């Protein structure tokens, strides 16, 4: 149980285009999902917190108009990279926190999406 | 601002050795601490989660300790195997309440030779 999927697993796009990445919790409901970004040889950096039915909360330095987050249901959050540029090339990973949390407050991570912008 | 540091950045050991990975964090007001494993180009596999009120957690050959007051955690791997080769990430909750995101260290890349 507690599986999180991401789609696509990798994507290559031209500079200036938009790319949508989906994060789904397959067997649980997630009121809160998180989006992280990982550059080569670097750690995961939190981009934003996505809450079902409300606006996402973005970390300092992350452009909300460039990285559009929609969390329309309890099992799906999407991240859209608008007008992508080569510097947006990165590994994007989402995590989902089961609704209700639980005693340990465990988060479950997706397998990541590799974005390459040409 | 919470900062997580992991030492060493890389480690190479022969098969069978016991080893310790270190993690330190600057703000002791955390809800929990987690250790993850990441294989190249892949997502994260959760290894151990320690609540702020706990001192250690064990799973198989892995043992993680937490000293919240000093801002330190260690991951002990016993009898290392080549299959243990991966990057190990330490992460702490962003605050001391449930439901927050994680702040990650840069990881320790482990290579176990046969």
JSON list of N, CA and C in Angstrom, two decimals, chain A residues 32 34 36 38 41-46 48-49 57 59 91 93 95 97 101-107 109-112 114, chain B residues 1 6 31-32 34 36 38 41-44 46 49 51 54 89-90 93-94 97-107:
[
{"chain": "A", "resi": 32, "resn": "UNK", "atom": "N", "xyz": [-2.63, 16.82, 1.50]},
{"chain": "A", "resi": 32, "resn": "UNK", "atom": "CA", "xyz": [-1.43, 17.62, 1.27]},
{"chain": "A", "resi": 32, "resn": "UNK", "atom": "C", "xyz": [-0.42, 16.85, 0.44]},
{"chain": "A", "resi": 34, "resn": "UNK", "atom": "N", "xyz": [3.50, 17.56, -1.62]},
{"chain": "A", "resi": 34, "resn": "UNK", "atom": "CA", "xyz": [4.64, 18.46, -1.69]},
{"chain": "A", "resi": 34, "resn": "UNK", "atom": "C", "xyz": [5.38, 18.24, -3.01]},
{"chain": "A", "resi": 36, "resn": "UNK", "atom": "N", "xyz": [9.07, 18.80, -4.89]},
{"chain": "A", "resi": 36, "resn": "UNK", "atom": "CA", "xyz": [10.48, 19.06, -4.69]},
{"chain": "A", "resi": 36, "resn": "UNK", "atom": "C", "xyz": [11.19, 19.07, -6.05]},
{"chain": "A", "resi": 38, "resn": "UNK", "atom": "N", "xyz": [15.23, 18.53, -7.71]},
{"chain": "A", "resi": 38, "resn": "UNK", "atom": "CA", "xyz": [16.59, 18.08, -7.41]},
{"chain": "A", "resi": 38, "resn": "UNK", "atom": "C", "xyz": [17.47, 18.28, -8.62]},
{"chain": "A", "resi": 41, "resn": "UNK", "atom": "N", "xyz": [23.64, 16.23, -8.45]},
{"chain": "A", "resi": 41, "resn": "UNK", "atom": "CA", "xyz": [24.56, 16.25, -7.32]},
{"chain": "A", "resi": 41, "resn": "UNK", "atom": "C", "xyz": [24.07, 17.14, -6.18]},
{"chain": "A", "resi": 42, "resn": "UNK", "atom": "N", "xyz": [22.84, 17.56, -6.21]},
{"chain": "A", "resi": 42, "resn": "UNK", "atom": "CA", "xyz": [22.28, 18.40, -5.16]},
{"chain": "A", "resi": 42, "resn": "UNK", "atom": "C", "xyz": [21.18, 17.65, -4.41]},
{"chain": "A", "resi": 43, "resn": "UNK", "atom": "N", "xyz": [20.76, 18.23, -3.32]},
{"chain": "A", "resi": 43, "resn": "UNK", "atom": "CA", "xyz": [19.70, 17.60, -2.56]},
{"chain": "A", "resi": 43, "resn": "UNK", "atom": "C", "xyz": [18.34, 18.03, -3.07]},
{"chain": "A", "resi": 44, "resn": "UNK", "atom": "N", "xyz": [17.32, 17.44, -2.52]},
{"chain": "A", "resi": 44, "resn": "UNK", "atom": "CA", "xyz": [15.96, 17.83, -2.86]},
{"chain": "A", "resi": 44, "resn": "UNK", "atom": "C", "xyz": [15.64, 19.17, -2.21]},
{"chain": "A", "resi": 45, "resn": "UNK", "atom": "N", "xyz": [15.07, 20.07, -3.00]},
{"chain": "A", "resi": 45, "resn": "UNK", "atom": "CA", "xyz": [14.68, 21.36, -2.48]},
{"chain": "A", "resi": 45, "resn": "UNK", "atom": "C", "xyz": [13.16, 21.50, -2.59]},
{"chain": "A", "resi": 46, "resn": "UNK", "atom": "N", "xyz": [12.53, 21.87, -1.51]},
{"chain": "A", "resi": 46, "resn": "UNK", "atom": "CA", "xyz": [11.09, 22.04, -1.51]},
{"chain": "A", "resi": 46, "resn": "UNK", "atom": "C", "xyz": [10.71, 23.22, -2.39]},
{"chain": "A", "resi": 48, "resn": "UNK", "atom": "N", "xyz": [7.04, 23.76, -3.24]},
{"chain": "A", "resi": 48, "resn": "UNK", "atom": "CA", "xyz": [5.73, 24.24, -2.82]},
{"chain": "A", "resi": 48, "resn": "UNK", "atom": "C", "xyz": [4.98, 23.16, -2.09]},
{"chain": "A", "resi": 49, "resn": "UNK", "atom": "N", "xyz": [4.02, 23.60, -1.30]},
{"chain": "A", "resi": 49, "resn": "UNK", "atom": "CA", "xyz": [3.10, 22.72, -0.60]},
{"chain": "A", "resi": 49, "resn": "UNK", "atom": "C", "xyz": [1.74, 22.86, -1.26]},
{"chain": "A", "resi": 57, "resn": "UNK", "atom": "N", "xyz": [1.18, 26.80, -1.48]},
{"chain": "A", "resi": 57, "resn": "UNK", "atom": "CA", "xyz": [2.11, 27.69, -0.78]},
{"chain": "A", "resi": 57, "resn": "UNK", "atom": "C", "xyz": [3.50, 27.48, -1.35]},
{"chain": "A", "resi": 59, "resn": "UNK", "atom": "N", "xyz": [7.65, 28.18, -1.81]},
{"chain": "A", "resi": 59, "resn": "UNK", "atom": "CA", "xyz": [8.85, 28.55, -1.05]},
{"chain": "A", "resi": 59, "resn": "UNK", "atom": "C", "xyz": [9.45, 29.82, -1.66]},
{"chain": "A", "resi": 91, "resn": "UNK", "atom": "N", "xyz": [15.12, 17.19, -11.88]},
{"chain": "A", "resi": 91, "resn": "UNK", "atom": "CA", "xyz": [14.37, 16.02, -11.46]},
{"chain": "A", "resi": 91, "resn": "UNK", "atom": "C", "xyz": [13.31, 16.51, -10.49]},
{"chain": "A", "resi": 93, "resn": "UNK", "atom": "N", "xyz": [10.20, 15.73, -7.97]},
{"chain": "A", "resi": 93, "resn": "UNK", "atom": "CA", "xyz": [9.66, 14.63, -7.16]},
{"chain": "A", "resi": 93, "resn": "UNK", "atom": "C", "xyz": [8.53, 15.16, -6.30]},
{"chain": "A", "resi": 95, "resn": "UNK", "atom": "N", "xyz": [5.67, 14.28, -3.11]},
{"chain": "A", "resi": 95, "resn": "UNK", "atom": "CA", "xyz": [5.35, 13.38, -2.00]},
{"chain": "A", "resi": 95, "resn": "UNK", "atom": "C", "xyz": [3.93, 13.65, -1.56]},
{"chain": "A", "resi": 97, "resn": "UNK", "atom": "N", "xyz": [1.09, 13.13, 1.67]},
{"chain": "A", "resi": 97, "resn": "UNK", "atom": "CA", "xyz": [0.84, 12.83, 3.08]},
{"chain": "A", "resi": 97, "resn": "UNK", "atom": "C", "xyz": [-0.59, 12.33, 3.22]},
{"chain": "A", "resi": 101, "resn": "UNK", "atom": "N", "xyz": [-2.95, 11.96, 8.51]},
{"chain": "A", "resi": 101, "resn": "UNK", "atom": "CA", "xyz": [-1.56, 11.95, 8.95]},
{"chain": "A", "resi": 101, "resn": "UNK", "atom": "C", "xyz": [-1.12, 10.66, 9.60]},
{"chain": "A", "resi": 102, "resn": "UNK", "atom": "N", "xyz": [-1.74, 10.35, 10.70]},
{"chain": "A", "resi": 102, "resn": "UNK", "atom": "CA", "xyz": [-1.25, 9.19, 11.43]},
{"chain": "A", "resi": 102, "resn": "UNK", "atom": "C", "xyz": [-0.21, 9.60, 12.44]},
{"chain": "A", "resi": 103, "resn": "UNK", "atom": "N", "xyz": [0.12, 8.70, 13.32]},
{"chain": "A", "resi": 103, "resn": "UNK", "atom": "CA", "xyz": [1.01, 9.05, 14.42]},
{"chain": "A", "resi": 103, "resn": "UNK", "atom": "C", "xyz": [2.40, 9.45, 13.95]},
{"chain": "A", "resi": 104, "resn": "UNK", "atom": "N", "xyz": [2.86, 8.77, 12.90]},
{"chain": "A", "resi": 104, "resn": "UNK", "atom": "CA", "xyz": [4.22, 9.03, 12.47]},
{"chain": "A", "resi": 104, "resn": "UNK", "atom": "C", "xyz": [4.30, 10.13, 11.42]},
{"chain": "A", "resi": 105, "resn": "UNK", "atom": "N", "xyz": [3.18, 10.55, 10.85]},
{"chain": "A", "resi": 105, "resn": "UNK", "atom": "CA", "xyz": [3.18, 11.61, 9.85]},
{"chain": "A", "resi": 105, "resn": "UNK", "atom": "C", "xyz": [4.07, 11.25, 8.66]},
{"chain": "A", "resi": 106, "resn": "UNK", "atom": "N", "xyz": [3.97, 10.04, 8.20]},
{"chain": "A", "resi": 106, "resn": "UNK", "atom": "CA", "xyz": [4.81, 9.58, 7.08]},
{"chain": "A", "resi": 106, "resn": "UNK", "atom": "C", "xyz": [4.37, 10.22, 5.78]},
{"chain": "A", "resi": 107, "resn": "UNK", "atom": "N", "xyz": [5.34, 10.55, 4.95]},
{"chain": "A", "resi": 107, "resn": "UNK", "atom": "CA", "xyz": [5.09, 11.00, 3.58]},
{"chain": "A", "resi": 107, "resn": "UNK", "atom": "C", "xyz": [5.57, 9.91, 2.64]},
{"chain": "A", "resi": 109, "resn": "UNK", "atom": "N", "xyz": [6.81, 9.12, -1.29]},
{"chain": "A", "resi": 109, "resn": "UNK", "atom": "CA", "xyz": [7.38, 9.82, -2.43]},
{"chain": "A", "resi": 109, "resn": "UNK", "atom": "C", "xyz": [7.09, 9.11, -3.75]},
{"chain": "A", "resi": 110, "resn": "UNK", "atom": "N", "xyz": [6.89, 9.91, -4.78]},
{"chain": "A", "resi": 110, "resn": "UNK", "atom": "CA", "xyz": [6.77, 9.38, -6.12]},
{"chain": "A", "resi": 110, "resn": "UNK", "atom": "C", "xyz": [8.13, 9.04, -6.69]},
{"chain": "A", "resi": 111, "resn": "UNK", "atom": "N", "xyz": [8.18, 8.40, -7.84]},
{"chain": "A", "resi": 111, "resn": "UNK", "atom": "CA", "xyz": [9.45, 7.99, -8.44]},
{"chain": "A", "resi": 111, "resn": "UNK", "atom": "C", "xyz": [10.19, 9.10, -9.14]},
{"chain": "A", "resi": 112, "resn": "UNK", "atom": "N", "xyz": [9.56, 10.27, -9.27]},
{"chain": "A", "resi": 112, "resn": "UNK", "atom": "CA", "xyz": [10.24, 11.40, -9.90]},
{"chain": "A", "resi": 112, "resn": "UNK", "atom": "C", "xyz": [9.98, 11.52, -11.39]},
{"chain": "A", "resi": 114, "resn": "UNK", "atom": "N", "xyz": [11.94, 13.25, -14.75]},
{"chain": "A", "resi": 114, "resn": "UNK", "atom": "CA", "xyz": [13.14, 13.91, -15.29]},
{"chain": "A", "resi": 114, "resn": "UNK", "atom": "C", "xyz": [12.72, 14.83, -16.42]},
{"chain": "B", "resi": 1, "resn": "UNK", "atom": "N", "xyz": [16.54, 29.52, 9.82]},
{"chain": "B", "resi": 1, "resn": "UNK", "atom": "CA", "xyz": [16.29, 28.64, 8.69]},
{"chain": "B", "resi": 1, "resn": "UNK", "atom": "C", "xyz": [16.99, 27.30, 8.93]},
{"chain": "B", "resi": 6, "resn": "UNK", "atom": "N", "xyz": [25.22, 16.63, 5.86]},
{"chain": "B", "resi": 6, "resn": "UNK", "atom": "CA", "xyz": [25.57, 15.21, 5.95]},
{"chain": "B", "resi": 6, "resn": "UNK", "atom": "C", "xyz": [27.06, 15.02, 5.69]},
{"chain": "B", "resi": 31, "resn": "UNK", "atom": "N", "xyz": [9.65, 17.69, 14.09]},
{"chain": "B", "resi": 31, "resn": "UNK", "atom": "CA", "xyz": [8.61, 16.72, 14.44]},
{"chain": "B", "resi": 31, "resn": "UNK", "atom": "C", "xyz": [9.15, 15.30, 14.28]},
{"chain": "B", "resi": 32, "resn": "UNK", "atom": "N", "xyz": [9.92, 15.12, 13.20]},
{"chain": "B", "resi": 32, "resn": "UNK", "atom": "CA", "xyz": [10.54, 13.81, 12.99]},
{"chain": "B", "resi": 32, "resn": "UNK", "atom": "C", "xyz": [11.76, 13.94, 12.08]},
{"chain": "B", "resi": 34, "resn": "UNK", "atom": "N", "xyz": [13.92, 11.55, 9.06]},
{"chain": "B", "resi": 34, "resn": "UNK", "atom": "CA", "xyz": [13.85, 10.35, 8.22]},
{"chain": "B", "resi": 34, "resn": "UNK", "atom": "C", "xyz": [15.16, 10.13, 7.49]},
{"chain": "B", "resi": 36, "resn": "UNK", "atom": "N", "xyz": [16.52, 8.24, 4.00]},
{"chain": "B", "resi": 36, "resn": "UNK", "atom": "CA", "xyz": [16.06, 7.70, 2.72]},
{"chain": "B", "resi": 36, "resn": "UNK", "atom": "C", "xyz": [17.25, 7.14, 1.96]},
{"chain": "B", "resi": 38, "resn": "UNK", "atom": "N", "xyz": [18.43, 6.67, -2.12]},
{"chain": "B", "resi": 38, "resn": "UNK", "atom": "CA", "xyz": [18.13, 7.06, -3.49]},
{"chain": "B", "resi": 38, "resn": "UNK", "atom": "C", "xyz": [19.14, 6.40, -4.42]},
{"chain": "B", "resi": 41, "resn": "UNK", "atom": "N", "xyz": [19.22, 8.31, -10.48]},
{"chain": "B", "resi": 41, "resn": "UNK", "atom": "CA", "xyz": [18.12, 8.59, -11.38]},
{"chain": "B", "resi": 41, "resn": "UNK", "atom": "C", "xyz": [16.76, 8.11, -10.90]},
{"chain": "B", "resi": 42, "resn": "UNK", "atom": "N", "xyz": [16.68, 7.69, -9.65]},
{"chain": "B", "resi": 42, "resn": "UNK", "atom": "CA", "xyz": [15.44, 7.14, -9.13]},
{"chain": "B", "resi": 42, "resn": "UNK", "atom": "C", "xyz": [14.87, 8.00, -8.02]},
{"chain": "B", "resi": 43, "resn": "UNK", "atom": "N", "xyz": [13.67, 7.60, -7.58]},
{"chain": "B", "resi": 43, "resn": "UNK", "atom": "CA", "xyz": [13.04, 8.29, -6.47]},
{"chain": "B", "resi": 43, "resn": "UNK", "atom": "C", "xyz": [13.61, 7.86, -5.14]},
{"chain": "B", "resi": 44, "resn": "UNK", "atom": "N", "xyz": [12.86, 8.13, -4.09]},
{"chain": "B", "resi": 44, "resn": "UNK", "atom": "CA", "xyz": [13.34, 7.88, -2.73]},
{"chain": "B", "resi": 44, "resn": "UNK", "atom": "C", "xyz": [12.68, 6.64, -2.13]},
{"chain": "B", "resi": 46, "resn": "UNK", "atom": "N", "xyz": [12.07, 5.17, 1.62]},
{"chain": "B", "resi": 46, "resn": "UNK", "atom": "CA", "xyz": [12.17, 5.48, 3.04]},
{"chain": "B", "resi": 46, "resn": "UNK", "atom": "C", "xyz": [12.78, 4.29, 3.78]},
{"chain": "B", "resi": 49, "resn": "UNK", "atom": "N", "xyz": [12.19, 6.15, 10.06]},
{"chain": "B", "resi": 49, "resn": "UNK", "atom": "CA", "xyz": [11.61, 7.40, 10.52]},
{"chain": "B", "resi": 49, "resn": "UNK", "atom": "C", "xyz": [11.70, 7.42, 12.03]},
{"chain": "B", "resi": 51, "resn": "UNK", "atom": "N", "xyz": [10.60, 9.60, 15.36]},
{"chain": "B", "resi": 51, "resn": "UNK", "atom": "CA", "xyz": [9.84, 10.70, 15.93]},
{"chain": "B", "resi": 51, "resn": "UNK", "atom": "C", "xyz": [10.76, 11.51, 16.85]},
{"chain": "B", "resi": 54, "resn": "UNK", "atom": "N", "xyz": [11.67, 10.01, 20.12]},
{"chain": "B", "resi": 54, "resn": "UNK", "atom": "CA", "xyz": [12.38, 8.73, 20.12]},
{"chain": "B", "resi": 54, "resn": "UNK", "atom": "C", "xyz": [13.89, 8.95, 20.03]},
{"chain": "B", "resi": 89, "resn": "UNK", "atom": "N", "xyz": [20.02, 9.84, 2.10]},
{"chain": "B", "resi": 89, "resn": "UNK", "atom": "CA", "xyz": [19.59, 11.20, 2.41]},
{"chain": "B", "resi": 89, "resn": "UNK", "atom": "C", "xyz": [18.96, 11.25, 3.80]},
{"chain": "B", "resi": 90, "resn": "UNK", "atom": "N", "xyz": [19.32, 12.28, 4.52]},
{"chain": "B", "resi": 90, "resn": "UNK", "atom": "CA", "xyz": [18.74, 12.57, 5.82]},
{"chain": "B", "resi": 90, "resn": "UNK", "atom": "C", "xyz": [17.79, 13.75, 5.63]},
{"chain": "B", "resi": 93, "resn": "UNK", "atom": "N", "xyz": [11.69, 17.25, 9.43]},
{"chain": "B", "resi": 93, "resn": "UNK", "atom": "CA", "xyz": [10.46, 18.00, 9.19]},
{"chain": "B", "resi": 93, "resn": "UNK", "atom": "C", "xyz": [10.75, 19.49, 9.25]},
{"chain": "B", "resi": 94, "resn": "UNK", "atom": "N", "xyz": [10.01, 20.25, 8.48]},
{"chain": "B", "resi": 94, "resn": "UNK", "atom": "CA", "xyz": [10.27, 21.67, 8.38]},
{"chain": "B", "resi": 94, "resn": "UNK", "atom": "C", "xyz": [9.97, 22.39, 9.68]},
{"chain": "B", "resi": 97, "resn": "UNK", "atom": "N", "xyz": [5.61, 20.52, 13.95]},
{"chain": "B", "resi": 97, "resn": "UNK", "atom": "CA", "xyz": [4.24, 20.05, 13.90]},
{"chain": "B", "resi": 97, "resn": "UNK", "atom": "C", "xyz": [4.08, 19.06, 12.76]},
{"chain": "B", "resi": 98, "resn": "UNK", "atom": "N", "xyz": [3.07, 18.23, 12.87]},
{"chain": "B", "resi": 98, "resn": "UNK", "atom": "CA", "xyz": [2.81, 17.26, 11.82]},
{"chain": "B", "resi": 98, "resn": "UNK", "atom": "C", "xyz": [2.33, 17.98, 10.56]},
{"chain": "B", "resi": 99, "resn": "UNK", "atom": "N", "xyz": [2.55, 17.32, 9.43]},
{"chain": "B", "resi": 99, "resn": "UNK", "atom": "CA", "xyz": [2.02, 17.85, 8.18]},
{"chain": "B", "resi": 99, "resn": "UNK", "atom": "C", "xyz": [2.91, 18.80, 7.42]},
{"chain": "B", "resi": 100, "resn": "UNK", "atom": "N", "xyz": [4.14, 18.96, 7.86]},
{"chain": "B", "resi": 100, "resn": "UNK", "atom": "CA", "xyz": [5.03, 19.88, 7.17]},
{"chain": "B", "resi": 100, "resn": "UNK", "atom": "C", "xyz": [5.92, 19.13, 6.17]},
{"chain": "B", "resi": 101, "resn": "UNK", "atom": "N", "xyz": [6.55, 19.89, 5.30]},
{"chain": "B", "resi": 101, "resn": "UNK", "atom": "CA", "xyz": [7.44, 19.31, 4.31]},
{"chain": "B", "resi": 101, "resn": "UNK", "atom": "C", "xyz": [8.76, 18.90, 4.97]},
{"chain": "B", "resi": 102, "resn": "UNK", "atom": "N", "xyz": [9.64, 18.33, 4.17]},
{"chain": "B", "resi": 102, "resn": "UNK", "atom": "CA", "xyz": [10.93, 17.87, 4.68]},
{"chain": "B", "resi": 102, "resn": "UNK", "atom": "C", "xyz": [12.05, 18.75, 4.14]},
{"chain": "B", "resi": 103, "resn": "UNK", "atom": "N", "xyz": [13.06, 18.94, 4.99]},
{"chain": "B", "resi": 103, "resn": "UNK", "atom": "CA", "xyz": [14.28, 19.63, 4.60]},
{"chain": "B", "resi": 103, "resn": "UNK", "atom": "C", "xyz": [15.37, 18.58, 4.50]},
{"chain": "B", "resi": 104, "resn": "UNK", "atom": "N", "xyz": [15.99, 18.49, 3.33]},
{"chain": "B", "resi": 104, "resn": "UNK", "atom": "CA", "xyz": [16.94, 17.42, 3.06]},
{"chain": "B", "resi": 104, "resn": "UNK", "atom": "C", "xyz": [18.38, 17.88, 3.14]},
{"chain": "B", "resi": 105, "resn": "UNK", "atom": "N", "xyz": [19.25, 16.95, 3.52]},
{"chain": "B", "resi": 105, "resn": "UNK", "atom": "CA", "xyz": [20.68, 17.14, 3.36]},
{"chain": "B", "resi": 105, "resn": "UNK", "atom": "C", "xyz": [21.08, 16.77, 1.95]},
{"chain": "B", "resi": 106, "resn": "UNK", "atom": "N", "xyz": [22.36, 16.98, 1.62]},
{"chain": "B", "resi": 106, "resn": "UNK", "atom": "CA", "xyz": [22.83, 16.69, 0.27]},
{"chain": "B", "resi": 106, "resn": "UNK", "atom": "C", "xyz": [23.14, 15.21, 0.06]},
{"chain": "B", "resi": 107, "resn": "UNK", "atom": "N", "xyz": [23.17, 14.47, 1.13]},
{"chain": "B", "resi": 107, "resn": "UNK", "atom": "CA", "xyz": [23.35, 13.05, 0.99]},
{"chain": "B", "resi": 107, "resn": "UNK", "atom": "C", "xyz": [24.77, 12.56, 1.13]}
]
